[in-house]
PDB file of C-alpha atoms in Angstrom:
ATOM      1  CA  UNK Y  15      -2.153 -11.369  17.259  1.00  0.00           C
ATOM      2  CA  UNK Y  16      -2.773 -12.792  13.723  1.00  0.00           C
ATOM      3  CA  UNK Y  17      -6.564 -13.824  13.201  1.00  0.00           C
ATOM      4  CA  UNK Y  18      -8.554 -14.949  10.553  1.00  0.00           C
ATOM      5  CA  UNK Y  19     -12.155 -16.031  11.207  1.00  0.00           C
ATOM      6  CA  UNK Y  20     -14.683 -17.572   8.451  1.00  0.00           C
ATOM      7  CA  UNK Y  21     -18.170 -16.959   8.484  1.00  0.00           C
ATOM      8  CA  UNK Y  22     -21.338 -17.908   6.298  1.00  0.00           C
ATOM      9  CA  UNK Y  23     -21.424 -21.545   6.013  1.00  0.00           C
ATOM     10  CA  UNK Y  24     -24.547 -23.537   5.526  1.00  0.00           C
ATOM     11  CA  UNK Y  25     -26.825 -25.842   4.107  1.00  0.00           C
ATOM     12  CA  UNK Y  26     -27.707 -24.815   0.530  1.00  0.00           C
ATOM     13  CA  UNK Y  27     -29.767 -26.990  -2.077  1.00  0.00           C
ATOM     14  CA  UNK Y  28     -27.771 -27.624  -5.841  1.00  0.00           C
ATOM     15  CA  UNK Y  29     -27.575 -24.141  -7.607  1.00  0.00           C
ATOM     16  CA  UNK Y  30     -28.264 -21.940  -4.491  1.00  0.00           C
ATOM     17  CA  UNK Y  31     -25.635 -19.588  -3.407  1.00  0.00           C
ATOM     18  CA  UNK Y  32     -23.799 -18.460  -0.389  1.00  0.00           C
ATOM     19  CA  UNK Y  33     -21.404 -15.702   0.612  1.00  0.00           C
ATOM     20  CA  UNK Y  34     -18.533 -16.698   2.590  1.00  0.00           C
ATOM     21  CA  UNK Y  35     -16.429 -13.612   4.693  1.00  0.00           C
ATOM     22  CA  UNK Y  36     -13.151 -13.770   6.174  1.00  0.00           C
ATOM     23  CA  UNK Y  37     -12.311 -11.574   8.693  1.00  0.00           C
ATOM     24  CA  UNK Y  38      -8.755 -10.855   9.251  1.00  0.00           C
ATOM     25  CA  UNK Y  39      -7.257  -9.002  12.238  1.00  0.00           C
ATOM     26  CA  UNK Y  40      -3.580  -8.210  13.745  1.00  0.00           C
ATOM     27  CA  UNK Y  41      -1.619  -7.858  10.334  1.00  0.00           C
ATOM     28  CA  UNK Y  42      -1.463  -4.820   7.549  1.00  0.00           C
ATOM     29  CA  UNK Y  43      -4.135  -6.213   5.389  1.00  0.00           C
ATOM     30  CA  UNK Y  44      -2.791  -4.014   1.907  1.00  0.00           C
ATOM     31  CA  UNK Y  45       0.442  -5.992   1.786  1.00  0.00           C
ATOM     32  CA  UNK Y  46      -1.311  -9.899   2.072  1.00  0.00           C
ATOM     33  CA  UNK Y  47      -2.598 -12.165  -0.612  1.00  0.00           C
ATOM     34  CA  UNK Y  48      -6.039 -14.005   0.439  1.00  0.00           C
ATOM     35  CA  UNK Y  49      -6.707 -17.163  -0.440  1.00  0.00           C
ATOM     36  CA  UNK Y  50      -9.654 -19.403  -0.053  1.00  0.00           C
ATOM     37  CA  UNK Y  51      -9.329 -23.152   0.234  1.00  0.00           C
ATOM     38  CA  UNK Y  52     -11.569 -26.381   0.537  1.00  0.00           C
ATOM     39  CA  UNK Y  53     -11.018 -29.596   1.976  1.00  0.00           C
ATOM     40  CA  UNK Y  54     -13.781 -32.379   1.535  1.00  0.00           C
ATOM     41  CA  UNK Y  55     -13.864 -35.880   3.645  1.00  0.00           C
ATOM     42  CA  UNK Y  56     -11.016 -37.921   2.463  1.00  0.00           C
ATOM     43  CA  UNK Y  57      -9.701 -35.747  -0.273  1.00  0.00           C
ATOM     44  CA  UNK Y  58      -6.727 -33.194  -0.272  1.00  0.00           C
ATOM     45  CA  UNK Y  59      -6.742 -29.204   0.142  1.00  0.00           C
ATOM     46  CA  UNK Y  60      -7.843 -27.661  -2.823  1.00  0.00           C
ATOM     47  CA  UNK Y  61      -7.115 -23.723  -3.574  1.00  0.00           C
ATOM     48  CA  UNK Y  62     -10.113 -22.540  -5.223  1.00  0.00           C
ATOM     49  CA  UNK Y  63      -9.105 -18.939  -5.346  1.00  0.00           C
ATOM     50  CA  UNK Y  64      -7.034 -16.096  -4.283  1.00  0.00           C
ATOM     51  CA  UNK Y  65      -6.884 -11.697  -4.408  1.00  0.00           C
ATOM     52  CA  UNK Y  66      -3.617  -9.741  -4.329  1.00  0.00           C
ATOM     53  CA  UNK Y  67      -4.463  -6.966  -2.067  1.00  0.00           C
ATOM     54  CA  UNK Y  68      -1.572  -4.750  -3.244  1.00  0.00           C
ATOM     55  CA  UNK Y  69      -3.095  -4.377  -6.696  1.00  0.00           C
ATOM     56  CA  UNK Y  70      -6.552  -6.173  -6.443  1.00  0.00           C
ATOM     57  CA  UNK Y  71      -5.666  -9.366  -9.021  1.00  0.00           C
ATOM     58  CA  UNK Y  72      -7.543 -12.544  -8.635  1.00  0.00           C
ATOM     59  CA  UNK Y  73      -7.274 -16.197  -9.421  1.00  0.00           C
ATOM     60  CA  UNK Y  74      -9.998 -18.854  -9.771  1.00  0.00           C
ATOM     61  CA  UNK Y  75      -9.421 -22.198 -10.293  1.00  0.00           C
ATOM     62  CA  UNK Y  76     -10.885 -23.942 -13.333  1.00  0.00           C
ATOM     63  CA  UNK Y  77     -13.558 -26.370 -10.749  1.00  0.00           C
ATOM     64  CA  UNK Y  78     -15.106 -22.566  -9.750  1.00  0.00           C
ATOM     65  CA  UNK Y  79     -14.141 -20.273 -12.163  1.00  0.00           C
ATOM     66  CA  UNK Y  80     -17.631 -18.372 -13.314  1.00  0.00           C
ATOM     67  CA  UNK Y  81     -19.412 -19.587 -10.331  1.00  0.00           C
ATOM     68  CA  UNK Y  82     -17.066 -18.474  -7.818  1.00  0.00           C
ATOM     69  CA  UNK Y  83     -16.143 -14.860  -7.243  1.00  0.00           C
ATOM     70  CA  UNK Y  84     -13.845 -13.238  -4.721  1.00  0.00           C
ATOM     71  CA  UNK Y  85     -13.528  -9.541  -3.482  1.00  0.00           C
ATOM     72  CA  UNK Y  86     -11.926  -7.356  -1.149  1.00  0.00           C
ATOM     73  CA  UNK Y  87     -13.245  -4.933   1.156  1.00  0.00           C
ATOM     74  CA  UNK Y  88     -10.101  -3.105   2.803  1.00  0.00           C
ATOM     75  CA  UNK Y  89     -12.157  -0.529   4.393  1.00  0.00           C
ATOM     76  CA  UNK Y  90     -13.417  -3.498   6.563  1.00  0.00           C
ATOM     77  CA  UNK Y  91     -10.326  -5.887   6.324  1.00  0.00           C
ATOM     78  CA  UNK Y  92     -12.745  -8.348   4.878  1.00  0.00           C
ATOM     79  CA  UNK Y  93     -12.651 -10.887   1.855  1.00  0.00           C
ATOM     80  CA  UNK Y  94     -15.670 -12.513   0.525  1.00  0.00           C
ATOM     81  CA  UNK Y  95     -16.359 -15.733  -1.621  1.00  0.00           C
ATOM     82  CA  UNK Y  96     -19.607 -15.680  -3.411  1.00  0.00           C
ATOM     83  CA  UNK Y  97     -20.575 -18.932  -4.429  1.00  0.00           C
ATOM     84  CA  UNK Y  98     -23.353 -19.195  -7.240  1.00  0.00           C
ATOM     85  CA  UNK Y  99     -24.863 -22.445  -9.122  1.00  0.00           C
ATOM     86  CA  UNK Y 100     -23.345 -24.464  -6.311  1.00  0.00           C
ATOM     87  CA  UNK Y 101     -22.968 -28.581  -6.697  1.00  0.00           C
ATOM     88  CA  UNK Y 102     -23.052 -31.079  -4.250  1.00  0.00           C
ATOM     89  CA  UNK Y 103     -19.028 -31.149  -5.214  1.00  0.00           C
ATOM     90  CA  UNK Y 104     -18.586 -28.057  -3.783  1.00  0.00           C
ATOM     91  CA  UNK Y 105     -19.494 -29.732  -0.114  1.00  0.00           C
ATOM     92  CA  UNK Y 106     -16.764 -29.157   2.024  1.00  0.00           C
ATOM     93  CA  UNK Y 107     -14.969 -27.177   4.830  1.00  0.00           C
ATOM     94  CA  UNK Y 108     -13.904 -23.713   3.479  1.00  0.00           C
ATOM     95  CA  UNK Y 109     -10.966 -22.073   4.625  1.00  0.00           C
ATOM     96  CA  UNK Y 110      -9.112 -18.646   4.133  1.00  0.00           C
ATOM     97  CA  UNK Y 111      -5.571 -18.107   4.134  1.00  0.00           C
ATOM     98  CA  UNK Y 112      -2.947 -15.297   4.054  1.00  0.00           C
ATOM     99  CA  UNK Y 113       0.353 -14.750   2.736  1.00  0.00           C
ATOM    100  CA  UNK Y 114       2.930 -12.181   1.856  1.00  0.00           C
ATOM    101  CA  UNK Y 115       4.300 -14.020  -1.283  1.00  0.00           C
ATOM    102  CA  UNK Y 116       3.749 -12.149  -4.351  1.00  0.00           C
ATOM    103  CA  UNK Y 117       0.659 -13.183  -6.145  1.00  0.00           C
ATOM    104  CA  UNK Y 118       2.367 -15.312  -9.176  1.00  0.00           C
ATOM    105  CA  UNK Y 119       3.372 -17.576  -6.130  1.00  0.00           C
ATOM    106  CA  UNK Y 120      -0.402 -17.224  -4.257  1.00  0.00           C
ATOM    107  CA  UNK Y 121      -1.940 -18.363  -7.298  1.00  0.00           C
ATOM    108  CA  UNK Y 122      -0.201 -21.778  -7.353  1.00  0.00           C
ATOM    109  CA  UNK Y 123      -2.823 -22.103  -4.450  1.00  0.00           C
ATOM    110  CA  UNK Y 124       0.262 -24.408  -2.526  1.00  0.00           C
ATOM    111  CA  UNK Y 125      -1.344 -24.183   1.032  1.00  0.00           C
ATOM    112  CA  UNK Y 126       2.553 -24.798   2.230  1.00  0.00           C
ATOM    113  CA  UNK Y 127       3.116 -20.805   0.607  1.00  0.00           C
ATOM    114  CA  UNK Y 128       0.075 -19.510   3.045  1.00  0.00           C
ATOM    115  CA  UNK Y 129       1.050 -18.302   6.505  1.00  0.00           C
ATOM    116  CA  UNK Y 130      -2.057 -18.092   8.539  1.00  0.00           C
ATOM    117  CA  UNK Y 131      -5.457 -19.807   8.481  1.00  0.00           C
ATOM    118  CA  UNK Y 132      -8.900 -19.487   9.723  1.00  0.00           C
ATOM    119  CA  UNK Y 133     -10.799 -22.433  11.439  1.00  0.00           C
ATOM    120  CA  UNK Y 134     -12.654 -23.150   8.852  1.00  0.00           C
ATOM    121  CA  UNK Y 135     -16.577 -22.974   7.854  1.00  0.00           C
ATOM    122  CA  UNK Y 136     -18.371 -25.942   6.800  1.00  0.00           C
ATOM    123  CA  UNK Y 137     -20.570 -25.726   3.429  1.00  0.00           C
ATOM    124  CA  UNK Y 138     -23.122 -28.240   2.278  1.00  0.00           C
ATOM    125  CA  UNK Y 139     -24.711 -28.809  -0.990  1.00  0.00           C
ATOM    126  CA  UNK Y 140     -27.538 -31.284  -0.708  1.00  0.00           C
ATOM    127  CA  UNK Y 141     -28.917 -32.597  -4.350  1.00  0.00           C
TER     128      UNK Y 141
END
């Protein structure tokens, strides 16, 4: 059974940091690209970062580039998202997702291209 489980969300003040983790099981980790998405109340789901496990290439959306960093630990089958300099507008439910699509597709961050999803973890940034 394919499972993605996010952890690490919480409440933080603006300017602070959080590290999200996505634990993956039930499939061949090295074959997939893993993406992080977020969804704020009343807004569409936004793709913010992805990593292609076959070659380690990464993508970060403009909204988080320079503040967020995605990384993969193949030995532990986990993908992390280090979030620094957090802003109130980063408040959302954060999801990790997996796709077999090549990086050129995965990096477009279209949720429809991702096959497996976690349940989400809440991140709240207070001003």
